[in-house]
Coordinates of C-alpha atoms in Angstrom, one line a residue:
M267 CA 44.9 129.8 99.9
S268 CA 46.4 126.6 98.6
L269 CA 47.7 124.0 101.0
L270 CA 51.3 124.6 99.8
E271 CA 51.0 128.3 100.6
A272 CA 50.0 127.4 104.2
V273 CA 53.1 125.2 104.7
H274 CA 55.9 127.3 106.3
G275 CA 57.7 124.5 108.1
P276 CA 57.5 120.8 108.9
R277 CA 55.1 121.3 111.8
D278 CA 52.4 122.6 109.4
L279 CA 52.3 119.2 107.8
R280 CA 51.1 117.4 110.9
A281 CA 47.6 118.7 111.0
L282 CA 46.8 117.6 107.5
S283 CA 44.5 114.7 106.7
A284 CA 45.4 111.9 104.3
P285 CA 43.4 113.5 101.4
Q286 CA 45.0 116.8 102.1
L287 CA 48.5 115.2 102.0
A288 CA 47.7 113.8 98.6
E289 CA 46.5 117.2 97.4
L290 CA 49.7 118.8 98.8
A291 CA 51.8 116.3 96.9
D292 CA 50.1 117.3 93.7
E293 CA 50.6 121.0 94.5
I294 CA 54.3 120.4 95.1
R295 CA 54.7 118.7 91.8
T296 CA 52.9 121.5 90.0
F297 CA 55.1 124.0 91.8
L298 CA 58.3 122.1 91.0
V299 CA 57.5 121.8 87.3
G300 CA 56.5 125.4 87.0
S301 CA 59.4 126.8 89.0
V302 CA 62.3 124.6 87.7
S303 CA 61.1 124.9 84.1
R304 CA 61.9 128.7 84.5
T305 CA 65.3 128.4 86.2
G306 CA 66.7 125.0 85.2
G307 CA 67.8 122.4 87.8
H308 CA 67.3 118.9 89.0
L309 CA 63.7 118.2 88.2
G310 CA 63.2 114.4 87.8
P311 CA 64.9 113.4 91.1
N312 CA 62.7 115.8 93.1
L313 CA 59.4 114.8 91.4
G314 CA 60.2 111.3 92.6
V315 CA 60.6 112.0 96.3
V316 CA 57.6 114.2 97.0
E317 CA 55.6 111.8 99.1
M318 CA 58.8 110.4 100.8
T319 CA 59.9 113.9 101.9
I320 CA 56.4 114.7 103.2
A321 CA 56.4 111.5 105.2
L322 CA 59.9 112.2 106.6
H323 CA 59.0 115.6 107.8
R324 CA 55.7 114.4 109.4
V325 CA 57.5 111.7 111.4
F326 CA 60.9 113.1 112.2
D327 CA 61.5 116.4 114.1
S328 CA 63.8 118.3 111.8
P329 CA 66.2 119.9 112.5
H330 CA 66.5 118.1 115.9
D331 CA 66.5 114.8 113.9
P332 CA 69.0 115.4 111.1
I333 CA 67.8 114.4 107.6
I334 CA 70.8 113.9 105.3
F335 CA 70.2 113.6 101.5
D336 CA 72.9 111.7 99.6
T337 CA 74.1 113.8 96.6
G338 CA 71.5 116.4 97.6
H339 CA 70.0 117.1 94.2
Q340 CA 66.8 115.6 95.5
S341 CA 66.4 118.1 98.3
Y342 CA 64.1 120.7 96.5
V343 CA 61.0 119.2 98.2
H344 CA 62.8 119.4 101.5
K345 CA 63.6 123.1 100.9
I346 CA 60.0 123.8 100.0
L347 CA 58.7 122.1 103.2
T348 CA 61.3 123.9 105.4
G349 CA 60.1 127.4 104.4
R350 CA 62.1 128.3 101.3
Q351 CA 59.3 128.3 98.7
E352 CA 59.7 132.0 98.0
G353 CA 63.4 131.6 97.1
F354 CA 62.7 129.3 94.1
P355 CA 62.6 132.0 91.5
G356 CA 66.3 132.5 92.2
L357 CA 67.2 128.8 92.3
R358 CA 70.9 128.2 91.3
Q359 CA 71.3 131.8 90.5
K360 CA 73.8 134.3 92.0
G361 CA 72.5 135.2 95.5
G362 CA 69.6 132.8 95.3
L363 CA 68.9 129.3 96.6
T364 CA 71.5 126.7 96.0
G365 CA 70.7 123.5 94.1
Y366 CA 71.8 121.4 97.0
P367 CA 71.4 121.4 100.8
C368 CA 73.2 124.5 102.2
R369 CA 73.8 125.1 105.9
A370 CA 73.9 128.9 105.4
E371 CA 70.3 128.7 104.1
S372 CA 68.6 126.7 106.8
P373 CA 69.2 124.8 110.1
H374 CA 67.3 121.9 108.4
D375 CA 70.3 121.4 106.1
W376 CA 73.0 119.4 107.9
V377 CA 75.3 118.4 105.1
E378 CA 76.2 120.3 101.9
N379 CA 76.2 116.9 100.2
S380 CA 76.5 117.2 96.5
H381 CA 79.0 114.4 95.9
A382 CA 77.4 110.9 96.1
T383 CA 77.8 108.0 98.5
T384 CA 78.8 110.1 101.6
S385 CA 75.5 110.4 103.4
L386 CA 75.8 107.1 105.3
S387 CA 79.2 108.0 106.8
W388 CA 77.9 111.4 107.8
A389 CA 74.9 109.8 109.4
E390 CA 76.9 107.1 111.2
G391 CA 79.2 109.8 112.6
L392 CA 76.4 112.0 113.8
A393 CA 74.5 109.0 115.4
K394 CA 77.6 108.0 117.3
A395 CA 78.1 111.6 118.5
Y396 CA 74.6 111.8 119.8
R397 CA 75.0 108.4 121.5
L398 CA 78.2 109.5 123.2
R399 CA 76.6 112.8 124.3
G400 CA 73.5 111.1 125.6
E401 CA 71.2 113.0 123.2
D402 CA 67.9 111.3 122.1
R403 CA 68.0 112.1 118.4
T404 CA 67.4 110.0 115.3
V405 CA 69.5 110.5 112.2
V406 CA 68.0 109.8 108.8
A407 CA 70.0 109.3 105.6
V408 CA 68.3 109.2 102.2
I409 CA 70.4 107.4 99.6
G410 CA 69.5 106.3 96.1
D411 CA 70.1 102.9 94.6
G412 CA 72.6 104.7 92.3
A413 CA 74.7 105.9 95.2
L414 CA 74.7 102.4 96.6
T415 CA 77.0 101.5 93.7
G416 CA 79.7 103.5 95.4
G417 CA 82.1 101.7 97.8
M418 CA 82.0 104.4 100.5
A419 CA 78.4 103.6 101.1
W420 CA 79.2 100.0 101.8
E421 CA 82.1 101.0 104.1
A422 CA 79.6 103.0 106.1
L423 CA 77.1 100.1 106.1
N424 CA 79.8 97.8 107.4
N425 CA 80.2 100.1 110.4
I426 CA 76.5 100.8 110.9
A427 CA 75.9 97.1 111.2
V428 CA 78.0 96.9 114.4
G429 CA 76.3 99.8 116.0
A430 CA 73.3 98.0 117.4
D431 CA 72.1 100.9 119.5
L432 CA 72.7 103.6 116.9
K433 CA 69.4 105.5 116.2
L434 CA 70.0 105.7 112.5
I435 CA 67.6 105.1 109.7
V436 CA 68.7 104.5 106.1
V437 CA 66.0 105.3 103.5
V438 CA 66.9 103.6 100.2
N439 CA 65.2 105.6 97.4
D440 CA 65.1 103.0 94.8
N441 CA 64.2 104.3 91.4
G442 CA 66.5 102.1 89.4
R443 CA 68.5 105.1 88.1
S444 CA 71.3 107.4 88.9
Y445 CA 71.6 109.6 85.8
T446 CA 70.8 106.6 83.7
P447 CA 69.7 103.1 84.8
T448 CA 71.7 101.9 87.7
V449 CA 74.3 99.2 86.9
G450 CA 76.0 96.4 88.7
G451 CA 75.3 93.7 91.2
I452 CA 73.6 95.9 93.7
A453 CA 71.2 97.1 91.1
S454 CA 70.5 93.6 90.1
H455 CA 69.6 92.6 93.6
L456 CA 67.2 95.5 94.0
S457 CA 65.7 95.1 90.6
T458 CA 64.8 91.5 91.3
L459 CA 62.1 92.8 93.7
R460 CA 61.1 95.5 91.3
T461 CA 60.5 93.1 88.4
D462 CA 59.2 90.0 90.1
R463 CA 55.6 89.4 88.7
R464 CA 54.4 88.4 92.2
Y465 CA 55.6 91.6 93.8
E466 CA 52.7 93.9 92.9
P467 CA 49.9 91.7 94.3
T468 CA 52.0 91.0 97.4
L469 CA 52.7 94.7 97.9
K470 CA 48.9 95.4 97.7
Q471 CA 48.3 92.8 100.3
I472 CA 50.9 94.3 102.5
K473 CA 49.4 97.7 102.2
Q474 CA 46.0 96.4 103.2
R475 CA 47.3 94.6 106.3
V476 CA 49.5 97.5 107.4
R477 CA 46.7 100.0 107.1
S478 CA 44.5 97.7 109.2
A479 CA 47.1 97.3 111.9
P480 CA 47.2 99.5 115.1
V481 CA 49.8 102.3 114.9
V482 CA 52.0 100.8 117.7
G483 CA 55.7 101.0 117.0
G484 CA 56.9 97.6 118.2
A485 CA 54.0 95.6 117.0
L486 CA 54.0 97.3 113.6
Y487 CA 57.7 96.8 113.2
D488 CA 57.3 93.1 113.9
L489 CA 54.6 93.0 111.3
L490 CA 56.7 94.8 108.7
H491 CA 59.7 92.7 109.5
G492 CA 57.6 89.6 108.9
F493 CA 56.5 91.1 105.6
K494 CA 60.1 91.6 104.8
T495 CA 60.7 87.8 105.0
G496 CA 57.6 87.2 102.9
V497 CA 58.5 89.6 100.2
K498 CA 62.3 89.8 100.2
D499 CA 63.3 86.2 101.2
V500 CA 60.5 84.3 99.5
L501 CA 60.1 86.3 96.3
A502 CA 63.8 87.0 95.8
P503 CA 65.9 85.0 98.3
Q504 CA 68.9 87.1 99.1
G505 CA 70.1 88.8 102.3
M506 CA 71.9 91.9 101.0
F507 CA 71.1 94.0 104.0
S508 CA 69.9 91.6 106.7
D509 CA 73.0 89.5 106.4
L510 CA 74.9 92.5 107.5
G511 CA 72.8 92.4 110.7
I512 CA 70.8 95.5 109.9
K513 CA 67.0 95.4 110.2
Y514 CA 65.3 95.7 106.8
V515 CA 61.8 96.9 106.0
G516 CA 60.5 96.8 102.5
P517 CA 60.3 97.2 99.7
I518 CA 57.4 99.7 100.2
D519 CA 55.7 102.0 97.8
G520 CA 57.6 105.3 98.0
H521 CA 54.5 107.2 96.8
D522 CA 52.2 106.0 99.6
I523 CA 52.6 108.6 102.3
G524 CA 50.6 106.6 104.9
M525 CA 52.6 103.4 104.5
M526 CA 55.9 105.3 104.6
E527 CA 54.9 107.1 107.8
R528 CA 54.1 103.8 109.4
A529 CA 57.4 102.4 108.4
F530 CA 59.3 105.5 109.6
E531 CA 57.5 105.5 112.9
S532 CA 58.3 101.8 113.5
A533 CA 61.9 102.3 112.6
K534 CA 62.2 105.3 114.8
N535 CA 60.9 103.4 117.8
F536 CA 63.1 100.4 117.1
G537 CA 66.2 102.0 118.7
G538 CA 68.8 100.7 116.3
P539 CA 69.8 100.9 112.7
V540 CA 67.0 100.2 110.2
I541 CA 67.0 100.2 106.4
I542 CA 63.8 101.1 104.7
H543 CA 63.6 100.2 101.0
C544 CA 61.3 102.6 99.1
M545 CA 60.5 102.1 95.5
T546 CA 59.9 105.4 93.6
V547 CA 59.5 106.7 90.1
K548 CA 61.9 109.3 88.9
G549 CA 60.1 112.2 87.2
K550 CA 56.7 111.0 88.6
G551 CA 53.7 113.2 87.7
F552 CA 55.3 114.9 84.7
R553 CA 54.7 112.8 81.7
A554 CA 57.5 114.2 79.7
A555 CA 60.0 113.3 82.5
E556 CA 58.5 109.8 83.0
E557 CA 58.9 109.1 79.3
D558 CA 62.4 110.4 78.9
E559 CA 64.5 107.3 78.7
A560 CA 67.8 109.2 78.7
D561 CA 67.7 110.5 82.3
R562 CA 64.0 111.2 83.3
F563 CA 64.8 114.9 83.3
H564 CA 67.6 114.4 85.8
A565 CA 68.7 118.0 85.1
V566 CA 67.0 120.4 82.8
G567 CA 67.5 123.9 81.4
L568 CA 64.6 126.2 80.6
I569 CA 61.7 124.0 79.4
D570 CA 58.0 124.3 78.6
S571 CA 56.2 123.4 81.7
E572 CA 53.5 121.5 79.7
T573 CA 55.5 119.6 77.1
G574 CA 59.0 119.5 78.6
E575 CA 60.4 120.8 75.4
P576 CA 63.5 123.1 75.8
L577 CA 62.7 126.8 75.4
T578 CA 66.2 127.9 74.5
A579 CA 67.7 127.5 71.1
S580 CA 69.8 124.4 70.5
P581 CA 73.1 124.9 72.2
K582 CA 76.2 125.4 70.3
R583 CA 78.6 122.6 69.8
T584 CA 80.2 121.7 73.1
W585 CA 83.6 120.3 74.1
T586 CA 81.6 117.1 75.1
D587 CA 80.2 116.9 71.6
A588 CA 83.7 117.1 70.2
F589 CA 85.0 114.4 72.5
R590 CA 82.0 112.2 71.8
E591 CA 82.9 112.1 68.1
A592 CA 86.7 112.0 68.5
I593 CA 86.8 109.1 70.8
V594 CA 84.7 107.0 68.4
D595 CA 87.2 107.7 65.6
I596 CA 90.1 106.9 67.9
A597 CA 88.5 103.7 69.1
R598 CA 87.8 102.6 65.5
A599 CA 91.4 103.1 64.6
D600 CA 92.8 101.4 67.8
A601 CA 91.1 98.3 69.1
N602 CA 93.0 98.6 72.4
V603 CA 91.2 101.8 73.4
V604 CA 88.4 101.2 75.9
G605 CA 86.2 103.6 77.8
I606 CA 85.2 103.8 81.4
T607 CA 82.6 106.0 83.0
A608 CA 81.2 106.4 86.6
A609 CA 77.4 106.4 86.0
M610 CA 77.6 109.3 83.6
L611 CA 77.7 107.7 80.2
H612 CA 75.7 110.4 78.4
P613 CA 76.9 113.5 80.3
V614 CA 80.6 112.8 79.6
G615 CA 80.0 111.8 76.0
L616 CA 81.0 108.1 76.0
D617 CA 77.5 107.1 74.8
A618 CA 78.4 107.1 71.1
M619 CA 81.4 104.9 71.7
A620 CA 79.2 102.5 73.8
R621 CA 76.8 102.3 70.8
A622 CA 79.6 101.6 68.4
F623 CA 81.6 99.3 70.6
P624 CA 79.4 98.0 73.4
D625 CA 81.9 95.5 74.6
R626 CA 84.6 98.2 75.1
V627 CA 82.8 100.7 77.3
F628 CA 82.3 100.0 81.0
D629 CA 79.9 101.9 83.3
V630 CA 81.1 101.1 86.9
G631 CA 78.4 103.1 88.7
I632 CA 79.2 105.9 91.1
A633 CA 82.6 104.4 91.9
E634 CA 85.4 106.6 90.8
Q635 CA 88.0 104.9 92.9
H636 CA 87.2 101.5 91.4
A637 CA 87.1 103.1 87.9
V638 CA 90.6 104.3 88.2
T639 CA 92.2 101.2 89.6
S640 CA 90.2 99.0 87.2
A641 CA 91.6 101.2 84.4
A642 CA 95.1 100.4 85.8
G643 CA 94.3 96.7 85.5
L644 CA 93.0 97.1 81.9
S645 CA 96.2 98.9 81.1
R646 CA 98.3 96.2 82.6
G647 CA 96.3 93.8 80.5
G648 CA 97.4 95.5 77.3
L649 CA 94.6 97.9 76.7
H650 CA 94.5 101.7 76.9
P651 CA 91.6 102.9 79.0
V652 CA 90.0 106.4 78.6
V653 CA 88.4 107.3 81.9
A654 CA 85.8 110.1 81.3
L655 CA 84.7 112.0 84.4
Y656 CA 83.6 115.4 85.5
A657 CA 86.8 117.2 86.7
T658 CA 85.4 117.6 90.2
F659 CA 85.0 113.9 90.6
L660 CA 88.7 113.1 89.9
N661 CA 89.3 114.4 93.4
R662 CA 87.6 111.3 94.8
A663 CA 90.1 109.0 93.2
F664 CA 93.4 110.9 93.6
D665 CA 95.1 108.1 95.6
Q666 CA 94.3 105.6 92.9
V667 CA 95.7 108.0 90.2
L668 CA 98.8 108.4 92.2
M669 CA 99.4 104.9 93.6
D670 CA 97.7 102.6 91.1
V671 CA 98.2 104.3 87.8
A672 CA 101.3 106.6 88.2
L673 CA 103.3 104.5 90.6
H674 CA 102.9 101.5 88.3
G675 CA 103.6 103.4 85.1
Q676 CA 100.3 102.4 83.5
G677 CA 99.0 104.2 80.4
V678 CA 95.6 105.6 81.4
T679 CA 94.0 108.6 79.9
F680 CA 91.7 110.8 82.0
V681 CA 89.2 113.0 80.1
L682 CA 88.0 115.7 82.5
D683 CA 84.8 117.4 81.4
R684 CA 83.5 120.5 83.2
A685 CA 87.0 121.6 84.1
G686 CA 87.4 125.1 85.7
I687 CA 84.5 127.3 86.8
T688 CA 81.3 125.5 86.1
G689 CA 78.7 127.9 87.6
P690 CA 75.2 127.1 89.1
D691 CA 76.0 123.9 90.8
G692 CA 78.3 125.7 93.2
A693 CA 81.4 125.0 95.3
S694 CA 81.3 121.2 95.0
H695 CA 81.1 121.1 91.2
H696 CA 83.7 123.7 90.1
G697 CA 86.4 121.6 88.4
M698 CA 89.2 123.7 89.8
W699 CA 91.2 121.2 91.8
D700 CA 92.5 118.7 89.2
T701 CA 95.5 120.7 88.0
S702 CA 96.8 121.2 91.5
L703 CA 96.4 117.5 92.2
M704 CA 97.9 116.3 88.9
A705 CA 100.9 118.6 89.4
L706 CA 101.8 116.3 92.3
V707 CA 101.8 113.2 90.3
P708 CA 105.2 112.1 89.0
G709 CA 105.3 111.7 85.2
A710 CA 101.7 112.9 84.6
H711 CA 101.0 114.5 81.2
V712 CA 98.3 117.3 81.3
A713 CA 96.8 119.0 78.3
A714 CA 94.3 121.8 78.3
P715 CA 93.3 122.3 74.6
R716 CA 92.2 125.7 73.5
D717 CA 89.9 124.6 70.6
E718 CA 88.5 121.4 69.0
R719 CA 91.5 120.8 66.8
R720 CA 93.8 120.8 69.8
L721 CA 91.4 118.6 71.7
V722 CA 91.5 115.9 69.0
D723 CA 95.3 116.2 68.7
A724 CA 95.6 115.9 72.5
L725 CA 93.4 112.8 72.7
R726 CA 95.4 111.1 69.9
T727 CA 98.6 111.9 71.7
A728 CA 97.3 110.8 75.0
V729 CA 96.2 107.3 74.0
G730 CA 99.7 106.7 72.6
V731 CA 101.3 107.2 76.0
D732 CA 101.5 103.7 77.5
D733 CA 103.7 104.3 80.6
A734 CA 102.1 107.2 82.5
P735 CA 98.8 108.9 83.2
T736 CA 97.6 111.5 80.7
V737 CA 94.9 114.1 81.3
V738 CA 92.9 116.1 78.8
R739 CA 90.7 118.7 80.5
Y740 CA 88.1 121.1 79.1
S741 CA 85.3 123.4 80.0
K742 CA 81.5 123.0 80.0
D743 CA 81.2 126.0 77.7
P744 CA 80.4 125.9 74.0
L745 CA 83.4 125.3 71.8
P746 CA 85.3 128.5 70.9
P747 CA 86.4 129.2 67.4
E748 CA 89.7 127.7 66.2
L749 CA 92.6 129.8 67.3
P750 CA 95.6 128.9 65.0
A751 CA 99.2 129.4 66.1
I752 CA 101.5 131.8 64.4
R753 CA 104.3 129.4 64.8
S754 CA 105.5 126.6 67.1
H755 CA 108.6 127.0 69.3
G756 CA 109.8 123.6 70.4
G757 CA 106.2 122.4 70.8
V758 CA 104.9 125.6 72.4
D759 CA 102.3 127.3 70.2
V760 CA 102.9 131.1 69.7
L761 CA 99.5 132.8 69.4
A762 CA 100.7 136.5 69.4
S763 CA 104.2 137.8 69.0
P764 CA 104.4 141.6 68.6
A765 CA 107.7 143.3 68.0
D766 CA 109.6 144.3 71.2
A767 CA 107.3 142.3 73.4
R768 CA 108.3 142.8 77.0
V769 CA 105.7 140.6 78.6
L770 CA 105.0 136.9 78.0
L771 CA 101.5 135.7 78.7
V772 CA 101.3 131.9 79.1
A773 CA 97.7 130.8 78.5
H774 CA 96.2 127.4 79.2
G775 CA 93.1 125.9 77.6
P776 CA 90.0 128.1 76.9
F777 CA 91.8 131.0 78.5
A778 CA 94.0 131.2 75.4
H779 CA 91.3 133.2 73.7
L780 CA 91.0 135.5 76.7
A781 CA 94.8 136.0 76.7
V782 CA 94.8 137.1 73.0
E783 CA 92.1 139.6 73.8
A784 CA 94.0 140.9 76.8
A785 CA 97.2 141.2 74.8
D786 CA 95.4 143.3 72.2
R787 CA 94.2 145.7 74.9
M788 CA 97.8 145.9 76.3
G789 CA 99.2 146.6 72.9
A790 CA 96.8 149.5 72.6
Q791 CA 98.3 150.9 75.9
G792 CA 101.8 150.7 74.6
I793 CA 102.9 147.5 76.3
P794 CA 103.4 144.8 73.7
C795 CA 102.6 141.3 75.0
A796 CA 103.4 137.9 73.5
V797 CA 101.0 135.0 74.0
V798 CA 101.9 131.4 74.0
D799 CA 99.9 128.1 74.6
P800 CA 102.1 125.3 76.0
V801 CA 99.6 122.7 74.5
W802 CA 100.9 120.2 77.0
A803 CA 101.1 122.0 80.4
L804 CA 102.7 119.1 82.2
P805 CA 105.5 118.1 82.1
V806 CA 106.8 121.6 81.6
N807 CA 108.3 122.0 78.2
P808 CA 112.0 123.2 78.4
A809 CA 111.2 125.4 75.3
L810 CA 108.7 127.3 77.5
V811 CA 111.3 127.8 80.2
E812 CA 113.6 129.2 77.5
L813 CA 110.9 131.7 76.4
C814 CA 110.4 132.8 80.0
G815 CA 114.1 133.5 80.3
A816 CA 113.9 135.9 77.3
A817 CA 111.0 138.0 78.8
E818 CA 111.0 140.8 81.3
L819 CA 107.8 139.6 82.9
V820 CA 105.9 136.3 82.7
V821 CA 102.2 136.0 83.5
T822 CA 100.4 132.6 83.6
L823 CA 96.6 132.4 83.0
E824 CA 94.7 129.2 83.8
D825 CA 91.2 127.9 84.5
G826 CA 92.3 126.0 87.6
G827 CA 93.5 126.5 91.2
V828 CA 96.3 129.0 91.6
S829 CA 98.0 127.0 94.5
G830 CA 100.2 124.3 93.0
G831 CA 98.6 124.7 89.6
L832 CA 100.1 124.8 86.1
G833 CA 101.6 128.3 86.7
A834 CA 103.2 127.1 89.9
A835 CA 104.7 124.2 88.1
L836 CA 106.2 126.5 85.5
A837 CA 107.6 128.7 88.2
L838 CA 109.3 125.7 89.8
A839 CA 110.7 124.6 86.5
C840 CA 112.1 128.1 85.9
Q841 CA 113.8 128.1 89.3
R842 CA 115.4 124.8 88.6
A843 CA 116.7 126.0 85.3
G844 CA 118.1 129.2 86.8
V845 CA 115.6 131.5 85.1
W846 CA 114.7 134.3 87.5
T847 CA 112.3 136.3 85.3
P848 CA 109.4 137.6 87.6
L849 CA 106.4 135.4 87.3
R850 CA 102.8 136.3 88.2
H851 CA 99.8 134.0 88.2
L852 CA 96.2 134.7 87.3
A853 CA 94.0 131.7 88.2
I854 CA 91.2 130.6 90.5
P855 CA 91.9 131.3 94.2
Q856 CA 91.8 128.2 96.4
E857 CA 88.5 129.0 97.9
F858 CA 85.0 127.4 97.9
L859 CA 83.2 129.6 95.4
D860 CA 79.4 130.2 95.6
H861 CA 77.1 129.3 92.8
A862 CA 76.5 131.8 90.0
S863 CA 76.9 131.8 86.2
R864 CA 80.4 131.1 84.9
A865 CA 80.6 134.7 83.5
E866 CA 79.6 136.2 86.8
I867 CA 82.2 134.2 88.8
L868 CA 85.0 135.0 86.3
G869 CA 84.1 138.6 86.5
E870 CA 84.3 138.6 90.3
L871 CA 87.7 136.9 90.1
G872 CA 89.1 139.4 87.7
L873 CA 89.4 136.9 84.9
T874 CA 88.0 139.0 82.1
A875 CA 90.0 140.5 79.2
D876 CA 89.9 144.0 80.7
D877 CA 90.8 142.8 84.2
V878 CA 93.7 140.6 82.9
A879 CA 95.1 143.5 80.8
R880 CA 94.8 145.9 83.7
A881 CA 96.6 143.5 86.1
I882 CA 99.4 142.8 83.6
V883 CA 99.9 146.5 82.8
D884 CA 100.2 147.3 86.6
W885 CA 102.7 144.4 87.0
A886 CA 104.7 145.5 84.0
L887 CA 104.9 149.1 85.3
E888 CA 106.0 147.8 88.7
S889 CA 108.6 145.6 87.0
T890 CA 109.9 148.5 85.0
A891 CA 110.1 150.7 88.1
A892 CA 111.9 148.0 90.0
K893 CA 114.4 147.6 87.2
V894 CA 115.1 151.3 87.0
A895 CA 115.7 151.3 90.8
R896 CA 118.1 148.4 90.6
T897 CA 120.0 150.0 87.8
A898 CA 120.3 153.3 89.8
V899 CA 121.6 151.5 92.8
A900 CA 124.1 149.5 90.7
E901 CA 125.5 152.6 89.0
G902 CA 125.7 154.7 92.1
P903 CA 125.6 158.5 92.1
R904 CA 126.3 160.1 88.8
A905 CA 129.3 162.4 88.4
G906 CA 128.4 166.0 89.0
A907 CA 125.2 165.1 90.7

């Protein structure tokens, strides 16, 4: 039996010797590469935290001592060590293990933390709660240097600094990267230690001295604290953490289990907040990951476990690919267009623009709020910023969109990738909230293009709006084929217009193709259905309201939240115009949806062509029956009846 097979929980780690721990770390890396290569997932981040996670679980008594992982994509090793090895064949698949911590899976998972920079606030709140309740528990937060670029982490540190008796340990997992290399002043401070030529020999000396020291909490802490002065203040004089009043230990080798255990033990016995700065290598132990300069295999699909080469065919052209090309052309034609990203230059497709115009693309780190208000400033300065984010991350900066961009009438374009149902990353990553949020923003313009041509047109229109926020949102799916309009009605694209159509189906974005399929099925059942695409969903086009007034039933179909979404905005516009045609909405329920493939989730929600056609047929029959009943009441009993 391998060592890994004998580990069913954290307590099984404590009887292992140092050589066995090193062997276990190798087995975990082999397991991760073999397993994640078959399911896809976050590989590089987890390869980098193997020894750190082993040390954490040997020193702290999880779940009594909460361990909170910032972002959470580096929690696979934690899952393995807390008895979930057997679930890895179903990782990120319907009914299987989630790709992030999950409270339903294990009591060892405290926070379902898949948005960055929140761990320190969770930890500070938990530590305060235990202090007030008189419980002797230590809270540990593991946060990467990438997440330290986010303002919320520093808001938490500001409060942690005044909690002198909080039993809280912050482990800074410093690998110099988020998706890509970490940017900004914080990164510069940390990298000073990483790149100083004197650091390696000094670190070696520290290791030798610590290993020869007695394992006594207070004395060892003093020793490490002294080393902190020697390394941090002498090699790179700056007091980033200690000036806040928080005890600092490090930097230490995040792949040295023994040294980390000693640091963790010392910090645990200190009785107040301690920051432990660990240096790790993202993708460690898998050569293909370590040599991947793009993102060190941050997230992978199905790959060869030996070479790291993808096993699936090259993906079809994606919406991100289309944006990547279009924004370069737009920037080339208009020198005032600039790009902003929040630590996701490559995933959102701004990398090509950054290569072509390096002075006009700004990566602000994991700081969406700053990105949006900085964009407002750029706009005020005469430029037109294009802020490219995953749709789910716009939630984090809603106040800035509302009060800094919209209130001030600044022309800022938001490009929202991964809009709608995204799939295996689960509830936190479905991009289903942005339409409901943007419908609240006065003056906002929202486009959900149905194909590449409409995407390019929407982008060109958006960067020409200089007095309001504009949004262009699209799916993570491959690009669908072009879907031409039959004609345009006042700016509304008509996609299907059968004779004597009684039902009007208003389709947004990629669901336009779904709507045309559903309309074909309805026509086969004797219920002709017209299909239109508003092109720009907000503000609601009066021509669309006019079309609604001419129909017997209107159904809206959108890849966003049903509450307060695009369909709801249309219903309100119809009411204000005195149009009382019955409206029904097909969209995503305002629920936290579990992880599964996009197709599986849409099937469960009834958002397939067959389901949509069936629902509309039922509504159409109900509408007809209600109309007959109203007519009968209005006419009264017939003569001779």
